[in-house]
GROMACS .gro file of C-alpha atoms in nm:
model
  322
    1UNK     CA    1 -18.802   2.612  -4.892
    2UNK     CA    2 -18.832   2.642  -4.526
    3UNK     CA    3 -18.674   2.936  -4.391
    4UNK     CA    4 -18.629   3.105  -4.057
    5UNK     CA    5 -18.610   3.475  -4.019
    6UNK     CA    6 -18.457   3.655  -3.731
    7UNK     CA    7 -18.566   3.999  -3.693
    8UNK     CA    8 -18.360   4.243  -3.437
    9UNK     CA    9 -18.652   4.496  -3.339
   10UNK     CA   10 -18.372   4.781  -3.280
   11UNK     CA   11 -18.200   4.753  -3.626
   12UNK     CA   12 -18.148   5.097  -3.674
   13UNK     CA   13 -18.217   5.181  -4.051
   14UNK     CA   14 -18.553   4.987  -4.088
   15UNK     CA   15 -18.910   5.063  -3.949
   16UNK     CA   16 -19.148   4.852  -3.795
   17UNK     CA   17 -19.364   4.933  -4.121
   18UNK     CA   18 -19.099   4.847  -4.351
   19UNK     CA   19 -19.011   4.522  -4.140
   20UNK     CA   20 -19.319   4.436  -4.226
   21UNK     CA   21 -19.315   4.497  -4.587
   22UNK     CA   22 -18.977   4.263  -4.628
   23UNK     CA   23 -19.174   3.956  -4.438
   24UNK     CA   24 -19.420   4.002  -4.662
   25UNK     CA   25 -19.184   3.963  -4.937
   26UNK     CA   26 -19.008   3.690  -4.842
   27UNK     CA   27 -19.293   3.479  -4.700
   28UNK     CA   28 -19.424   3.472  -5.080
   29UNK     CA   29 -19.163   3.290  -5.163
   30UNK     CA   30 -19.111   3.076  -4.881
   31UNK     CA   31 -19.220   2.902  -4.542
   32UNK     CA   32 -19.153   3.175  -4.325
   33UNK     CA   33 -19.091   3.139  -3.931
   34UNK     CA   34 -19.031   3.479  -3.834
   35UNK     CA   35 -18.888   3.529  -3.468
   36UNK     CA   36 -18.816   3.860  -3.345
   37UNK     CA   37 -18.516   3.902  -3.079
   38UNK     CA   38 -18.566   3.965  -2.716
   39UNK     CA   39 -18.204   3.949  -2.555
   40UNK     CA   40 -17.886   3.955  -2.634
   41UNK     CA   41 -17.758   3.638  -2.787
   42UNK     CA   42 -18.141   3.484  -2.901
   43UNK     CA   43 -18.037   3.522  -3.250
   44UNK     CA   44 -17.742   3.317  -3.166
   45UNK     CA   45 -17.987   3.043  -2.954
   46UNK     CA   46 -18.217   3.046  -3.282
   47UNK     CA   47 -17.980   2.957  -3.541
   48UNK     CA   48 -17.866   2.673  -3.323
   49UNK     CA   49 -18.181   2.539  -3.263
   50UNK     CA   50 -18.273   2.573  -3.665
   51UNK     CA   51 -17.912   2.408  -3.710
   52UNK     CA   52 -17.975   2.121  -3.482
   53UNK     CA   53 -18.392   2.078  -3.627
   54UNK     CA   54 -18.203   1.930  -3.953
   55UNK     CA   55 -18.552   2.115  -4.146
   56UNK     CA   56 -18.438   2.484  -4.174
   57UNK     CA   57 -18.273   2.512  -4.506
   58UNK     CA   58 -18.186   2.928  -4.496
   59UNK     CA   59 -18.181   3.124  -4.187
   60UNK     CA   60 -18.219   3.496  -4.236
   61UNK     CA   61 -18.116   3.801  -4.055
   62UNK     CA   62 -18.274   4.068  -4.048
   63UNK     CA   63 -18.043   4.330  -3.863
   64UNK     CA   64 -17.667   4.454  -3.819
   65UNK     CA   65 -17.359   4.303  -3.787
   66UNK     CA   66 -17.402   4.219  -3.436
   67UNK     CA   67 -17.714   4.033  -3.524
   68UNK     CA   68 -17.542   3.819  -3.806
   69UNK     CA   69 -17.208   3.781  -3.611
   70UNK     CA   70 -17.470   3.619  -3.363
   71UNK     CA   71 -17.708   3.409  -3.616
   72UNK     CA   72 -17.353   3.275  -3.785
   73UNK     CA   73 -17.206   3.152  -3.399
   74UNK     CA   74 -17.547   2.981  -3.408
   75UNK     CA   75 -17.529   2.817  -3.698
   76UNK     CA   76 -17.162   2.720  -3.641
   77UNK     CA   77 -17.207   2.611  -3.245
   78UNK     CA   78 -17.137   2.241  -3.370
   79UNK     CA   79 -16.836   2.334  -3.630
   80UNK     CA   80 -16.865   2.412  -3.959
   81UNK     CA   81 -17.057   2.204  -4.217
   82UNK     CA   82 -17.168   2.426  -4.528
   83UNK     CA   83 -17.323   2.141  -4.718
   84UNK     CA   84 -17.536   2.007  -4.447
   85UNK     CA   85 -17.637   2.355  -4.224
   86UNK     CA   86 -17.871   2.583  -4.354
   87UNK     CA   87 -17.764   2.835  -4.559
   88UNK     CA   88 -17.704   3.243  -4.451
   89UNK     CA   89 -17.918   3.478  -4.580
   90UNK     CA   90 -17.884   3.889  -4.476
   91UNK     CA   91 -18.128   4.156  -4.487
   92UNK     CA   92 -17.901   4.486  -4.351
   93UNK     CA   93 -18.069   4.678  -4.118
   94UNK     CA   94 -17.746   4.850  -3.947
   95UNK     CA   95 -17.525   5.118  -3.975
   96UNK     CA   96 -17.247   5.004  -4.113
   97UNK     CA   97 -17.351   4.662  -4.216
   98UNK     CA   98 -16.965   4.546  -4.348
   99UNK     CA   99 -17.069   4.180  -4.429
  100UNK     CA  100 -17.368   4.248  -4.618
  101UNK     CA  101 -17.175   4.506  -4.823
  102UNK     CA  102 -16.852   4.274  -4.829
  103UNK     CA  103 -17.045   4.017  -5.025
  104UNK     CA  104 -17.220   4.284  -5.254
  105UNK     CA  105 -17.501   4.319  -5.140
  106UNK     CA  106 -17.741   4.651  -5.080
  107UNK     CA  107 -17.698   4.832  -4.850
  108UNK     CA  108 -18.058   4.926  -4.833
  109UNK     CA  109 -18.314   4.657  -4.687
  110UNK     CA  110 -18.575   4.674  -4.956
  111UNK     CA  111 -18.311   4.624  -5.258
  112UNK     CA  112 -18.131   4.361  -5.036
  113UNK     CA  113 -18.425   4.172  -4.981
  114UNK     CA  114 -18.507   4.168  -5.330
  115UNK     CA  115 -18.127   4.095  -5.457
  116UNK     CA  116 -18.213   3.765  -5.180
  117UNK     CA  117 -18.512   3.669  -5.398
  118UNK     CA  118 -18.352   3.662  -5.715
  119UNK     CA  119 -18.018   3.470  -5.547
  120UNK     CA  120 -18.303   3.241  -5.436
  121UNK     CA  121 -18.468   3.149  -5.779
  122UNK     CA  122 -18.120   3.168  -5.939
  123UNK     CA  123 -17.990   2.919  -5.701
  124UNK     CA  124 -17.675   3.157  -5.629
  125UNK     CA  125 -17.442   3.071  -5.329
  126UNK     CA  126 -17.064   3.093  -5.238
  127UNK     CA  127 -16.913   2.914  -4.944
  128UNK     CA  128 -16.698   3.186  -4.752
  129UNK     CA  129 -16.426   3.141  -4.512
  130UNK     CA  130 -16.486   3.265  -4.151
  131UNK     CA  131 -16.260   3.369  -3.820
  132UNK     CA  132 -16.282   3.215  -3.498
  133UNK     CA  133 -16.122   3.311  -3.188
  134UNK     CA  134 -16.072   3.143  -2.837
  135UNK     CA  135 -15.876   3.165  -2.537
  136UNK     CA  136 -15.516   2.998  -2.537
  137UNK     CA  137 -15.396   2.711  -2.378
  138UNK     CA  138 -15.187   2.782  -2.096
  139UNK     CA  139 -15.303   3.103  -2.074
  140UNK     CA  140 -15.584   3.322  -1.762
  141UNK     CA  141 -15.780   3.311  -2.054
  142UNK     CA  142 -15.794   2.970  -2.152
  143UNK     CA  143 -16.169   2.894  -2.048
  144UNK     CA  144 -16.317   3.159  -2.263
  145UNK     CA  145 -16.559   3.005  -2.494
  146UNK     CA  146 -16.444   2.997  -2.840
  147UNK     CA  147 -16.646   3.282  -3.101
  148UNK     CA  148 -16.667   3.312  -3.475
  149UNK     CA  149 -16.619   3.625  -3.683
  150UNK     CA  150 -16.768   3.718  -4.012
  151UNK     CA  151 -16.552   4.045  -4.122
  152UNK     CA  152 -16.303   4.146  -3.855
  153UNK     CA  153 -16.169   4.134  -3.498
  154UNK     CA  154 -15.913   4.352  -3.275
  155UNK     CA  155 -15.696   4.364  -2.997
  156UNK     CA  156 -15.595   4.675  -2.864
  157UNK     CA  157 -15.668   5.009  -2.932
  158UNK     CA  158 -15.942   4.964  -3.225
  159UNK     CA  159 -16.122   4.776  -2.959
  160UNK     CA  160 -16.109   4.992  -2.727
  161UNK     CA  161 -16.244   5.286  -2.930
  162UNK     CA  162 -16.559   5.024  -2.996
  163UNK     CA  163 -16.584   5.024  -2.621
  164UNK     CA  164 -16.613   5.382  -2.570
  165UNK     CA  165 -16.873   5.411  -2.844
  166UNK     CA  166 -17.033   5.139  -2.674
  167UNK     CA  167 -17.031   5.317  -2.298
  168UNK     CA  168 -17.176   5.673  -2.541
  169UNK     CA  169 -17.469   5.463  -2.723
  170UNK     CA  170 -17.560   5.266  -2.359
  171UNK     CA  171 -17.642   5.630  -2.268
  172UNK     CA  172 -17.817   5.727  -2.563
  173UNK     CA  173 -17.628   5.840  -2.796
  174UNK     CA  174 -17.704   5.784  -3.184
  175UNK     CA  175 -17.437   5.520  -3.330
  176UNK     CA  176 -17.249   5.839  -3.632
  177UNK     CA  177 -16.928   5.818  -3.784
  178UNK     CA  178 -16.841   6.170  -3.562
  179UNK     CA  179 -16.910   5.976  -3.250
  180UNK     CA  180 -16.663   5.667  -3.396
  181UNK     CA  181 -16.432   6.047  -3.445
  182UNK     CA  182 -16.463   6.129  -3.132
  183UNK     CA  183 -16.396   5.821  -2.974
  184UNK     CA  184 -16.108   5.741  -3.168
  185UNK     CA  185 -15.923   6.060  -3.034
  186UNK     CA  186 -15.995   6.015  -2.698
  187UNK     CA  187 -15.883   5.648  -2.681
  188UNK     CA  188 -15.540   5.798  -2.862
  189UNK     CA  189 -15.532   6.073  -2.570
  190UNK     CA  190 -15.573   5.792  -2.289
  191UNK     CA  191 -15.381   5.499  -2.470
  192UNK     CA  192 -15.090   5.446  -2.203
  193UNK     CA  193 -14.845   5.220  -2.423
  194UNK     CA  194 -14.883   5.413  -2.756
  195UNK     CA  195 -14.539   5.454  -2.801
  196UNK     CA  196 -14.406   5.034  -2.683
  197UNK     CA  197 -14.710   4.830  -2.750
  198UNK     CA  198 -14.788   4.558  -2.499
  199UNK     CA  199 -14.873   4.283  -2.796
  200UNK     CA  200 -14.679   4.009  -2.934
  201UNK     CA  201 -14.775   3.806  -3.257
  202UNK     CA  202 -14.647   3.419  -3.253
  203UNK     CA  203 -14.701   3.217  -3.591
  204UNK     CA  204 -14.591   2.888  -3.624
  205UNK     CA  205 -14.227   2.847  -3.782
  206UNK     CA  206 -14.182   3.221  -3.753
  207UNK     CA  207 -13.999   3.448  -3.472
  208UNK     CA  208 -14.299   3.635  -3.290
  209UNK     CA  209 -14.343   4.008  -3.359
  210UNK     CA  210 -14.296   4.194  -3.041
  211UNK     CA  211 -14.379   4.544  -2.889
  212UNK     CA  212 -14.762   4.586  -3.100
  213UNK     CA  213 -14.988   4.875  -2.988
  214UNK     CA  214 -15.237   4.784  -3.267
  215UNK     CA  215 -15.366   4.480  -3.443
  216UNK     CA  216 -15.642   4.425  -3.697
  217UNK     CA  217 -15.751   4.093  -3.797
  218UNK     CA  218 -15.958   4.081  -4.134
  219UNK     CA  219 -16.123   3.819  -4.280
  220UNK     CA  220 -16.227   4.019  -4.574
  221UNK     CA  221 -16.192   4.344  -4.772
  222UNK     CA  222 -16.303   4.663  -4.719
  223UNK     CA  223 -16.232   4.647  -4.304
  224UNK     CA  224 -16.510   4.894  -4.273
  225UNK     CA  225 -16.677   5.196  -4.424
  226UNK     CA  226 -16.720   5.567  -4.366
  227UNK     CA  227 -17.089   5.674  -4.533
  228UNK     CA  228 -16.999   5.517  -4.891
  229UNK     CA  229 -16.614   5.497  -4.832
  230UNK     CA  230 -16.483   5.174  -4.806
  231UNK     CA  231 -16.164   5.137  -4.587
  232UNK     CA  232 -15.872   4.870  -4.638
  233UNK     CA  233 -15.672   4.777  -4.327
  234UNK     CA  234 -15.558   4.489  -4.574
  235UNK     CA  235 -15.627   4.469  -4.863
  236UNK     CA  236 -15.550   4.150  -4.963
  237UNK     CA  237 -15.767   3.991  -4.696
  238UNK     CA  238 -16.038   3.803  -4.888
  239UNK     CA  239 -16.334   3.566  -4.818
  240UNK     CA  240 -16.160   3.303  -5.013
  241UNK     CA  241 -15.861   3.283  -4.795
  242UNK     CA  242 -15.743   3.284  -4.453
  243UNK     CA  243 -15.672   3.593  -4.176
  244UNK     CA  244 -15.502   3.897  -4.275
  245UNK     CA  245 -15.320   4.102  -4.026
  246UNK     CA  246 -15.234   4.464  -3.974
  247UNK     CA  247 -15.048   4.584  -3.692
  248UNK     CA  248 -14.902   4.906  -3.584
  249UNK     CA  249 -14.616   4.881  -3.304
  250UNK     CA  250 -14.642   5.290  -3.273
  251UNK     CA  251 -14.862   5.535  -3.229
  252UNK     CA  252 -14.715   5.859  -3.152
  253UNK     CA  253 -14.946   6.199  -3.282
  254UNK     CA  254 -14.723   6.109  -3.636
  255UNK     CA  255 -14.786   5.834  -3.674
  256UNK     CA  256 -15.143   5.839  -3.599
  257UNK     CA  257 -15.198   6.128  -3.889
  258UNK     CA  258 -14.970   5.922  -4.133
  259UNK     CA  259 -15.166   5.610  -4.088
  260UNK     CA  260 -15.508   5.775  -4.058
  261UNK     CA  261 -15.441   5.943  -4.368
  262UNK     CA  262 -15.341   5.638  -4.543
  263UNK     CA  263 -15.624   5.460  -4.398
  264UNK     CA  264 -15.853   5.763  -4.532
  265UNK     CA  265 -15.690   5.744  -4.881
  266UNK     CA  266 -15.659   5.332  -4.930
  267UNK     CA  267 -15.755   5.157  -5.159
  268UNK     CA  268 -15.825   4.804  -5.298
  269UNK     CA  269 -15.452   4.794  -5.381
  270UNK     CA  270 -15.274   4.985  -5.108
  271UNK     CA  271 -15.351   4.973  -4.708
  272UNK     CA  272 -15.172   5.132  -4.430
  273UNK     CA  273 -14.742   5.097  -4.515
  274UNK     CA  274 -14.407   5.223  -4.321
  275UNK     CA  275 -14.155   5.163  -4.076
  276UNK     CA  276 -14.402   5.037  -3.784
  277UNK     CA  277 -14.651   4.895  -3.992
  278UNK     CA  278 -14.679   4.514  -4.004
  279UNK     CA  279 -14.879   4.322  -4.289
  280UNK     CA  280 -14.949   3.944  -4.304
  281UNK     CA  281 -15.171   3.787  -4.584
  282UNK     CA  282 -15.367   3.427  -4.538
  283UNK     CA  283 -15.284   3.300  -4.181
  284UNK     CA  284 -15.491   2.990  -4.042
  285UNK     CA  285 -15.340   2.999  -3.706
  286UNK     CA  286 -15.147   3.276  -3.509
  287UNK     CA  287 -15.177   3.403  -3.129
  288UNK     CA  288 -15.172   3.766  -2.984
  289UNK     CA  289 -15.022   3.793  -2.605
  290UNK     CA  290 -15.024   4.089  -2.472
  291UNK     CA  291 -14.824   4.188  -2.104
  292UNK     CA  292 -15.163   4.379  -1.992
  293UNK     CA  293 -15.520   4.302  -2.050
  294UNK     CA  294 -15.615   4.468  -2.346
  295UNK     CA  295 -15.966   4.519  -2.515
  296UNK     CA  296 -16.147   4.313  -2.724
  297UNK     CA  297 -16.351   4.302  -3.072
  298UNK     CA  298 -16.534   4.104  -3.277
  299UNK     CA  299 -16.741   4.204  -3.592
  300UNK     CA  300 -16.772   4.542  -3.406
  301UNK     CA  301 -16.894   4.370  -3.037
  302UNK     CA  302 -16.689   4.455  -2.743
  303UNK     CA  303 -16.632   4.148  -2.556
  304UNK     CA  304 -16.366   4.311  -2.243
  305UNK     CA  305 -16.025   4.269  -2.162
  306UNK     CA  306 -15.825   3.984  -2.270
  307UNK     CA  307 -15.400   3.904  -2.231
  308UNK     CA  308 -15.411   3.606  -2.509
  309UNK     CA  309 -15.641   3.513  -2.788
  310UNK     CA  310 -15.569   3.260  -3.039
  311UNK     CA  311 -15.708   3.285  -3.383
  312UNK     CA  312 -15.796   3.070  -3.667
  313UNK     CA  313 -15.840   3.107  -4.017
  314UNK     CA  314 -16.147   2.871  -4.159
  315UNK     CA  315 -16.193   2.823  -4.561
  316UNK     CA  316 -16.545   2.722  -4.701
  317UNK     CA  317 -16.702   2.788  -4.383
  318UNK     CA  318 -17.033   2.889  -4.435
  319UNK     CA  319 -17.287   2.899  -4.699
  320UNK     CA  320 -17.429   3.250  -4.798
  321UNK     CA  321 -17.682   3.328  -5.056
  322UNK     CA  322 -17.569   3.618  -5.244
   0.00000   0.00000   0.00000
């Protein structure tokens, strides 16, 4: 099999030594290219290019989310083909790493990269579905170039706290669940329309869903972790279906410890609930609006302020060994 790795040099949980180790590994068993980043986006520029060689049968990533959300837009530049593109292949070396651990995989680069092998020489694969998200026609945002999503996106306050931990990390500070803490209150102390949200859902055949201060958009289940904890926005959101939803149209200091608690305590079977709490299982196509520019997120990148973003649900849109 030829294979391409793509190694982020600032993954945060592996060494250059152990880096090494895993190439090592995987070369044994394969014809390895590995390419280590430089810039932002090269991972996404060197999945294309494999895409587009037609001789790359896996691509493997070697980093964080960021570096797969970036490997899987390159890989997908041309739309989705999972029996002709190469296949995905992850080796977590982030923080969080939500995909990897999504799909059941380690969590830990060494045991990931040999769960790989044996997916390899068992021939094991499933075909997931993925999120895309673009600007809307019609809209001040209709020119922005269209990006996939492997886990989940946001608009609104979620992405905002990402920005803020963003602004802390460009200035040197370590990436820790106290600093996501942190952030979260201070973007709930600064968050102007927290009471009558600026966001409106439209669906088609539905009547939109007005006055949104918050809204989640999972493609999968758990939304994220906390150490070991998983966390369910929605629970039902699966990589076998469409989009989930979840979104909050208040956020008053109540309502913030009711649903943080609930967010805290959920589990496979029960998300975030209540009177201001919206939940919407397996959509392929729905748009957010919002009356100001609003933050944000995809797969935990901060990508600034949009008003509209229109999202689609893909099934069976990517290969991943698992």
């Amino acid at each position: 099999m030829r294979a391409l790795l793509v190694v982020n040099p600032a993954a945060t949980t592996t060494s250059a030594r152990t880096r090494d180790v895993l190439i090592h590994a995987l070369a044994s068993e394969m014809k390895l290219e590995t390419v280590t980043t430089e810039y932002r986006g090269h991972a996404r520029d060197l999945a294309r290019r494999a895409a587009e060689s037609g001789e790359v049968e896996l691509v493997v990533a070697l980093g964080g989310d960021g570096t797969v959300n970036e490997v899987v837009n390159g890989l997908l530049h041309d739309g989705p083909d999972p029996d002709r593109l190469p296949g995905l292949a992850i080796v977590p070396g982030g923080s969080t790493n939500v995909f990897a651990r999504a799909l059941g995989l380690p969590n830990d680069a060494v045991e990931a990269t040999g769960a790989l092998l044996d997916a390899l020489r068992e021939r094991r694969a499933r075909t997931v579905s993925l999120g895309i998200a673009s600007g809307t026609p019609g809209t001040e945002d209709e020119a922005v170039p269209a990006r996939w999503f492997t886990f989940c996106a946001g608009f609104g306050f979620d992405a905002g706290v990402i920005g803020r931990v963003e602004q802390q990390r460009e200035r040197g500070k370590r990436s820790t669940h106290a600093l996501y803490l942190r952030q979260v209150v201070r973007q709930f102390l600064g968050e102007p329309h927290r009471r009558h949200g600026t966001i409106t859902l439209e669906r088609p055949g539905h009547d939109p869903v007005e006055q949104l201060v918050l809204s989640i958009i999972c493609n999968t289940s758990p939304w994220t972790y906390l150490g070991n904890r998983p966390v369910y926005a929605s629970p039902e959101a699966s990589f076998d279906t469409a989009l989930d939803v979840l979104g909050l149209s208040r956020l008053s200091t109540p309502a913030v410890a009711r649903y943080a608690t609930q967010l805290l305590t959920s589990t496979p079977e029960r998300g975030p609930h209540g009177k201001h709490a919206l939940s919407l299982h397996d959509l392929t196509d729905f748009t957010l609006h919002s009356k100001v520019p609003l933050p944000l997120q995809m797969d935990g990148d901060h990508l600034g302020l949009r008003t509209s973003v229109a999202f689609t649900g893909v099934r069976r849109a990517l290969r991943v060994i698992v």
